[in-house]
Coordinates of C-alpha atoms in Angstrom, one line a residue:
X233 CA 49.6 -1.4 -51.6
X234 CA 48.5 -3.8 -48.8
X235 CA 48.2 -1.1 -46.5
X236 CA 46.3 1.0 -48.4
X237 CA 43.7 -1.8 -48.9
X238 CA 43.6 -2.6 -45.3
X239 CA 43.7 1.7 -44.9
X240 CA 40.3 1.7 -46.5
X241 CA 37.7 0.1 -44.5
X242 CA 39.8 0.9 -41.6
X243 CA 38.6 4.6 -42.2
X244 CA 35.5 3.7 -43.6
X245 CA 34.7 2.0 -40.5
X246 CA 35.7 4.7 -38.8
X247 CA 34.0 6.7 -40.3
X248 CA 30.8 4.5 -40.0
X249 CA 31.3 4.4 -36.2
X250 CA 31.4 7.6 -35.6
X251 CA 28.7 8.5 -38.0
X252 CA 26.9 6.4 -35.5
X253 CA 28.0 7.8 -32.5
X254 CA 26.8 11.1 -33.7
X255 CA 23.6 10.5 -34.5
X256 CA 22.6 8.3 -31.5
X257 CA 24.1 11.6 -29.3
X258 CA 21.8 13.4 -31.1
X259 CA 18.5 11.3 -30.3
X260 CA 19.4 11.8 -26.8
X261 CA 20.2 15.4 -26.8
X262 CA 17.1 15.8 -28.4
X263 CA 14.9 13.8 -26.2
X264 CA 16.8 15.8 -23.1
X265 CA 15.7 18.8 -24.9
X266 CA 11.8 17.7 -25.6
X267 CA 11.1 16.3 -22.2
X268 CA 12.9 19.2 -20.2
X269 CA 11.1 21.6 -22.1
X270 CA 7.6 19.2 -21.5
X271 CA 8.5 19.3 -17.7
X272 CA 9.0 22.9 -17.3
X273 CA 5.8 23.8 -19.2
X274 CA 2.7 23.8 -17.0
X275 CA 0.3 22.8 -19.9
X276 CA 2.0 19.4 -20.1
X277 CA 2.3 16.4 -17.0
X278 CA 5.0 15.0 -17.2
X279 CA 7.5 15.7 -13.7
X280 CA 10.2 18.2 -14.4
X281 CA 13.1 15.4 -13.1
X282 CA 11.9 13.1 -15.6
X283 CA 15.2 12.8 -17.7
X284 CA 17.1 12.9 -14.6
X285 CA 15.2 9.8 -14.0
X286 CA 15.5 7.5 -17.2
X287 CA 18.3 9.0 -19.0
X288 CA 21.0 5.8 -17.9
X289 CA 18.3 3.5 -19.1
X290 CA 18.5 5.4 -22.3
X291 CA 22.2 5.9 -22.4
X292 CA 22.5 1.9 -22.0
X293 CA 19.6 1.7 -25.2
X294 CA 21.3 4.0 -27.6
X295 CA 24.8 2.1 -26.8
X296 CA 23.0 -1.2 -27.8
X297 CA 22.3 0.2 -30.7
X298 CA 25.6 1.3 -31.6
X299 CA 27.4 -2.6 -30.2
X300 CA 25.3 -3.7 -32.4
X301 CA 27.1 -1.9 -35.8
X302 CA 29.7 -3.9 -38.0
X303 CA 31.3 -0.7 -38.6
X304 CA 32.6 -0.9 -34.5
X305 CA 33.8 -4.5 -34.6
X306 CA 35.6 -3.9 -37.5
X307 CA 37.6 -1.0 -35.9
X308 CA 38.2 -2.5 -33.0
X309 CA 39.4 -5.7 -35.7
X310 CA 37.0 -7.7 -33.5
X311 CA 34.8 -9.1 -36.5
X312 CA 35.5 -12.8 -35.8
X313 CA 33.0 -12.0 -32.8
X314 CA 30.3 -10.8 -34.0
X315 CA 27.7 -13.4 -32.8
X316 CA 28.8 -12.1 -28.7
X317 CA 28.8 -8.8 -30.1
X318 CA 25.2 -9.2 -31.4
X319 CA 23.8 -11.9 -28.4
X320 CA 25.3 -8.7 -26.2
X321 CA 23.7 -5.8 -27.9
X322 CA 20.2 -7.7 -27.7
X323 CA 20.4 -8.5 -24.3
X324 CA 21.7 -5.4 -23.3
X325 CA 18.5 -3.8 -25.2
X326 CA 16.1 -6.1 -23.2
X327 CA 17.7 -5.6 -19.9
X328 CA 17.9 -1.3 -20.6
X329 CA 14.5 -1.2 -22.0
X330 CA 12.9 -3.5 -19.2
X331 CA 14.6 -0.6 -16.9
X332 CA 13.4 2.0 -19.2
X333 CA 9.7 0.8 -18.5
X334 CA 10.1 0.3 -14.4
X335 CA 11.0 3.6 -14.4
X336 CA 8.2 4.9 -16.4
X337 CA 5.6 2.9 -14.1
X338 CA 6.9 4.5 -11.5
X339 CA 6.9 7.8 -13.0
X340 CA 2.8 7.4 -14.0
X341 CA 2.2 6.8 -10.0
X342 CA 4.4 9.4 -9.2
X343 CA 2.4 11.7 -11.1
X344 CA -0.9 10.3 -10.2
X345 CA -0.5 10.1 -6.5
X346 CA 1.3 13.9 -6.0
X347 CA -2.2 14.9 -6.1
X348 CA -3.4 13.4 -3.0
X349 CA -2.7 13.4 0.7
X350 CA -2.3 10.7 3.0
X351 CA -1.4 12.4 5.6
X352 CA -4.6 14.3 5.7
X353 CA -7.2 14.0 7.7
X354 CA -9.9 13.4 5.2
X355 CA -7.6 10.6 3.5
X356 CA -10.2 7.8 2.3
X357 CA -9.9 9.0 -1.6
X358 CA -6.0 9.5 -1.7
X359 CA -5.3 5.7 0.4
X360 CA -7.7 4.5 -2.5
X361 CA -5.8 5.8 -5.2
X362 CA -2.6 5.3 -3.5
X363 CA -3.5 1.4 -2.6
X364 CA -4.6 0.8 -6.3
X365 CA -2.0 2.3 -7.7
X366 CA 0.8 0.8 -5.6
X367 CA -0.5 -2.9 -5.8
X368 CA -1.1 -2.1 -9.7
X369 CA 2.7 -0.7 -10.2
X370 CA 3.9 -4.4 -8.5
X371 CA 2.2 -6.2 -11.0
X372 CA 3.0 -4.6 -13.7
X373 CA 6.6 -4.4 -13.0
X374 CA 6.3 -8.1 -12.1
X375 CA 4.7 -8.7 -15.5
X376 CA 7.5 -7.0 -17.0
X377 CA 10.4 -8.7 -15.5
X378 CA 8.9 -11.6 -16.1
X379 CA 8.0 -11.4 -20.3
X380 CA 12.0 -9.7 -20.2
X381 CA 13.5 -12.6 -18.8
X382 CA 11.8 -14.7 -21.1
X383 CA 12.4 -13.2 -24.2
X384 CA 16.0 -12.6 -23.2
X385 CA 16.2 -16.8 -22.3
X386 CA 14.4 -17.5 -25.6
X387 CA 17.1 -15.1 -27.7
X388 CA 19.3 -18.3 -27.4
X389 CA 18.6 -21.1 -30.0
X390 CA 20.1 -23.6 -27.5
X391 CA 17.7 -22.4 -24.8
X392 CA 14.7 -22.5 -26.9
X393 CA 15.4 -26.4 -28.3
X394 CA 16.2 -27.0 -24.9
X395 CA 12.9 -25.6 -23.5
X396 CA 10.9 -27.2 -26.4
X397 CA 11.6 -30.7 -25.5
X398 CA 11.5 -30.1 -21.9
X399 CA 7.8 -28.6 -22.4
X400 CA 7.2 -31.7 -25.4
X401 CA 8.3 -34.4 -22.5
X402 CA 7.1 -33.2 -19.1
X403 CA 3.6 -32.8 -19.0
X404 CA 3.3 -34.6 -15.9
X405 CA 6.2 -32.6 -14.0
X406 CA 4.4 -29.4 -15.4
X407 CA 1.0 -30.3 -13.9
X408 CA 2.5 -31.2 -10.5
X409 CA 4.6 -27.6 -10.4
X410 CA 1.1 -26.0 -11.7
X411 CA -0.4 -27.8 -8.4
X412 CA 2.7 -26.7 -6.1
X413 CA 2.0 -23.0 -7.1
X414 CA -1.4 -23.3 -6.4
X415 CA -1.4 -20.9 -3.8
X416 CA 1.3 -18.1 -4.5
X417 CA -1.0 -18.1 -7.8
X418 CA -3.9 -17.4 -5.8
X419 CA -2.2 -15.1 -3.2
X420 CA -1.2 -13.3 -6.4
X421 CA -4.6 -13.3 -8.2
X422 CA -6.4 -12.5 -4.7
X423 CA -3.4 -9.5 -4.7
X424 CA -4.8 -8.3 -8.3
X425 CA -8.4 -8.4 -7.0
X426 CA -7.7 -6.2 -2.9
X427 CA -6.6 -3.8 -6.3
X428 CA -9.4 -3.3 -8.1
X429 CA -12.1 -4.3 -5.5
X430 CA -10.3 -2.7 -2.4
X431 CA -11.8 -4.5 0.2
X432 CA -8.9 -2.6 2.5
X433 CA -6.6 0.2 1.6
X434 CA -3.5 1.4 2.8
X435 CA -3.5 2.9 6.7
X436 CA -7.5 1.5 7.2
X437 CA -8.1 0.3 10.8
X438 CA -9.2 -3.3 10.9
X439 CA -9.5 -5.6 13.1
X440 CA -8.5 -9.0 12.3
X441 CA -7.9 -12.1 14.7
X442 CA -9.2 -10.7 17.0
X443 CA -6.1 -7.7 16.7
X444 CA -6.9 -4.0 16.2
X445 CA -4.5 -1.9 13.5
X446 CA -3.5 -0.2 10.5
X447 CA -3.0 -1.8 6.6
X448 CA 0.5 -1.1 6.7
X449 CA 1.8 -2.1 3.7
X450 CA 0.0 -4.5 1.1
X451 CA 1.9 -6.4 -2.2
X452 CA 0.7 -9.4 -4.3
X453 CA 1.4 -11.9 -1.9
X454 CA 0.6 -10.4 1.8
X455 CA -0.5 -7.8 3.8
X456 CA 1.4 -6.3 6.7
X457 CA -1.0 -5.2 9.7
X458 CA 0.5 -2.6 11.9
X459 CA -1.1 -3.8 15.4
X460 CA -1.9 -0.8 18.1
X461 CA 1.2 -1.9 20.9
X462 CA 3.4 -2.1 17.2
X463 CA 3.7 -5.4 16.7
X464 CA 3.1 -6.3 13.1
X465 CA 0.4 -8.8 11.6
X466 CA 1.3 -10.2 8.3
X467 CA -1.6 -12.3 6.5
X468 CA -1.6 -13.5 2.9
X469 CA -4.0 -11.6 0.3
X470 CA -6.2 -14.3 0.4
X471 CA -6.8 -13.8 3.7
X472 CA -8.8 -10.7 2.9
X473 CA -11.3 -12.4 0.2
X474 CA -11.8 -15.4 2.0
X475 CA -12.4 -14.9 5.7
X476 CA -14.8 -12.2 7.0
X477 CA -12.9 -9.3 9.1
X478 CA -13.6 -5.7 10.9
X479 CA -13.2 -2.9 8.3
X480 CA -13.6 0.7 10.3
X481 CA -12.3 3.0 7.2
X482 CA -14.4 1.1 4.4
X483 CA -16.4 4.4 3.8
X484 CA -15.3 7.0 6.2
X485 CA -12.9 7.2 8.9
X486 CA -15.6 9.0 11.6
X487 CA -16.6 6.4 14.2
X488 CA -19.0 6.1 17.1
X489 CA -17.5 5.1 20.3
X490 CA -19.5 3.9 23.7
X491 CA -18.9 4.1 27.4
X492 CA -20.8 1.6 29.8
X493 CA -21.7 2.4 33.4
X494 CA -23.0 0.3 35.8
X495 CA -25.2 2.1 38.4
X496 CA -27.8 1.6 41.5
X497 CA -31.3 2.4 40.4
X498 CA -31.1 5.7 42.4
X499 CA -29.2 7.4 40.0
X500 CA -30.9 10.1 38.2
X501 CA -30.0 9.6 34.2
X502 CA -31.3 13.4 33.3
X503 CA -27.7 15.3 35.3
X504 CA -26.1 12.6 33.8
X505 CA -27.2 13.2 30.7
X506 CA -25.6 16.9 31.1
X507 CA -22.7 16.2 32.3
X508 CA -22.0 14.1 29.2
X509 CA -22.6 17.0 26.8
X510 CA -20.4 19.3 28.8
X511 CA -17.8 16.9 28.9
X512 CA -17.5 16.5 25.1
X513 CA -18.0 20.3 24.3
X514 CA -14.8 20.9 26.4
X515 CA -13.1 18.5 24.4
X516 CA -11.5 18.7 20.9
X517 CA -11.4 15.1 20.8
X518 CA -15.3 15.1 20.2
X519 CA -16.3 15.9 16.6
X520 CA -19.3 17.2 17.1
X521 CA -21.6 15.0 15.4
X522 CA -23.6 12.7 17.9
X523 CA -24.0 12.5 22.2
X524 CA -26.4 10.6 24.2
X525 CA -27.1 8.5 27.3
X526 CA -29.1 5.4 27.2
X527 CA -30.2 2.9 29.3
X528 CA -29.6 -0.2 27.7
X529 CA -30.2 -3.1 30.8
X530 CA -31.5 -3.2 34.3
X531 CA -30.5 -6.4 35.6
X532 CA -31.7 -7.2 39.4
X533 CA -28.1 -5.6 41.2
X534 CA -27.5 -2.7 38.7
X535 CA -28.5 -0.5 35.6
X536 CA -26.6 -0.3 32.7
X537 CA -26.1 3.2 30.9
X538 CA -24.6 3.7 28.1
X539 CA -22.7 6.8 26.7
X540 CA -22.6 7.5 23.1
X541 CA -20.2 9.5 21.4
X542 CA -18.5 10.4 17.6
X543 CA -15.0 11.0 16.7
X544 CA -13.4 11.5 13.1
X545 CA -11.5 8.2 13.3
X546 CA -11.2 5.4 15.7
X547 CA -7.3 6.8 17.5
X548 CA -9.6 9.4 18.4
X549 CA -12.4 7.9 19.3
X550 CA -10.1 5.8 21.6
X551 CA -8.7 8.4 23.6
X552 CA -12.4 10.5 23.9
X553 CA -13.6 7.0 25.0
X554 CA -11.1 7.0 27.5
X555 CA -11.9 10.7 28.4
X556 CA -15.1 10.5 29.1
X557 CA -15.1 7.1 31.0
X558 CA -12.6 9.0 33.4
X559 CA -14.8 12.1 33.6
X560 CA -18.2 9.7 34.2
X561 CA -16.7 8.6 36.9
X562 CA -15.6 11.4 38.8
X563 CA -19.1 13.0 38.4
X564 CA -20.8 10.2 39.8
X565 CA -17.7 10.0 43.0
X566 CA -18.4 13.2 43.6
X567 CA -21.9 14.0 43.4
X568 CA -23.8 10.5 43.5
X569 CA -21.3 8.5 45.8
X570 CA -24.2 6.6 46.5
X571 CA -24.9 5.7 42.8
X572 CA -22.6 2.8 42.7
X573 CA -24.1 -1.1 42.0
X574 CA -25.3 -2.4 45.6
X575 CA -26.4 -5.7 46.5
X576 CA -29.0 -5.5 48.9
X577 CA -30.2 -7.6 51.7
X578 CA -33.1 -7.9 53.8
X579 CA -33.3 -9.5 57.6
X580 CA -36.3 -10.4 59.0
X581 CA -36.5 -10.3 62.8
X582 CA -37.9 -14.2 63.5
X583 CA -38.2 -13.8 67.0
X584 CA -40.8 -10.7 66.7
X585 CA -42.3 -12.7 63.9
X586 CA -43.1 -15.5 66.1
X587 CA -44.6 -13.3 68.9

């Protein structure tokens, strides 16, 4: 007779447990079966390796769920611990749906930045999107972390009474941390506002202390400058809303780039002039869109000229800068040796000027 009473709820839970089982297998066959079916359908946006991508987070939810039933402690005759069973099935639920949401974040910028380009020429609309939405993903997984950590510390009534008096009886220690985090809460906030504002973007070409680079990589809390002999620059976000710096990719990546020569007064400017266009129209480094010669100064020992030229972005304009300054040159050794700066120096004869 005893072991038929203890037969019943053994089955029952059992029964119970597996009734469980069952049904969470079928939420996540049929959420396999909905998104698969939503990724291979063009219509809809969502990636086609999207289960691939958040089904362990989703596994570890549903089991949550079922550590959470009576049913399983009392077939595993484990009931006497059903307050680690519970505090485990709760935080296991936090930790699996903060993971569950990470991955979604990162799927949204997946999908939103597949439709832009980096690596392409015209760039300046995909490194704004891909900047925002990088910076933006941070934050938000940041944000989430954070509320998840706290709701999983404040699950335990010990915790909680223990946080409650420390807030009640350390005002003064909470505004001297406030003060001490100052600045990472500024470097984050500044972070938050490079995101919205974008005052640089990912790959723009700056130039800041007096360095010339590339916006390698920017978070909440720095920047990463990729400098041109690659050394790396790394400046906090504040930097960037607080000090004034070179931005050459603001609005578009063409650039106009200049050559100086320093010539006698005998040069003529006008073959000059020509050789300057045909030097750039046998270039592909030149984009077309602007040429000139100036003169710019005439100082008592020489003339300064200056050669004006446009490229689509400043490597470029580097390297035609370089181009030309080499091909000026030879132009001006070879036809107008002459043309060089001279310093010049007149003698009077005293002797005949006394006769």
């Amino acid at each position: 007779m005893r072991d038929e009473i203890l037969k019943i709820p053994s089955n029952t839970s059992l029964m119970y447990v597996f009734g469980g089982l069952l049904l969470l297998m079928l939420i996540y066959f049929a959420a396999v079966l909905l998104l698969r079916r939503l990724g291979k359908d063009p219509e809809y946006v969502i990636p086609p390796d999207t289960m691939k991508k958040i089904s362990f987070p989703l596994i570890l939810i549903l089991f949550s769920f079922l550590l959470r039933m009576n049913s399983l402690r009392d077939l595993l005759g484990l009931g006497e611990f059903g307050y680690v069973f519970r505090k485990s099935s709760t935080l296991l639920f936090i930790f699996s749906f903060t993971w569950l949401l990470i991955k979604i974040i990162k799927l949204v910028k997946q999908l939103v930045i597949e439709n832009y380009d980096v690596s392409s020429a015209d760039n300046l609309k995909a490194r704004k999107v891909y900047t925002q939405f990088t910076i933006l993903e941070r934050i938000f997984i940041f944000i989430v972390t954070i509320m998840a950590l706290g709701i999983a510390l404040m699950s335990f009534e010990e915790i909680r009474e223990i946080g409650i008096s420390i807030f009640a009886s350390a005002g003064v220690a909470g505004i001297i941390i406030g003060f001490s985090a100052q600045k990472m809460i500024g470097a984050i906030l500044a972070g938050i506002q490079i995101a919205i504002a974008q005052p640089i973007k990912i790959d723009d070409v700056v130039v800041v202390e007096g360095e010339w680079g590339r916006i390698e990589q920017i978070t909440l809390t720095y920047v990463v400058v990729a400098i041109w002999d690659k050394r790396r620059l790394v400046l906090p976000t504040t930097y960037f809303i607080e000090k004034p710096f070179q931005n050459w990719t603001k609005t578009t990546a063409d650039i106009l780039g200049t050559v100086f020569l320093y010539t006698d007064y005998r040069l003529p400017i006008e073959p000059l002039r020509d050789e300057l266009k045909r030097i750039l129209e046998n270039t592909e480094l030149w984009d077309g869109q602007a040429q000139n010669i100036q003169v710019t100064n005439a100082t008592a020992n020489h003339v300064e000229i200056r050669a004006l030229m446009s490229a689509k972005d400043s490597p470029t304009a580097w390297d035609l800068r370089v181009h030309v300054r080499e091909q000026l040159l030879t132009f001006l050794q070879k036809n107008y040796p002459n043309s060089l700066p001279h310093t010049r120096v007149f003698l009077i004869n005293e002797f005949d000027k006394n006769e």
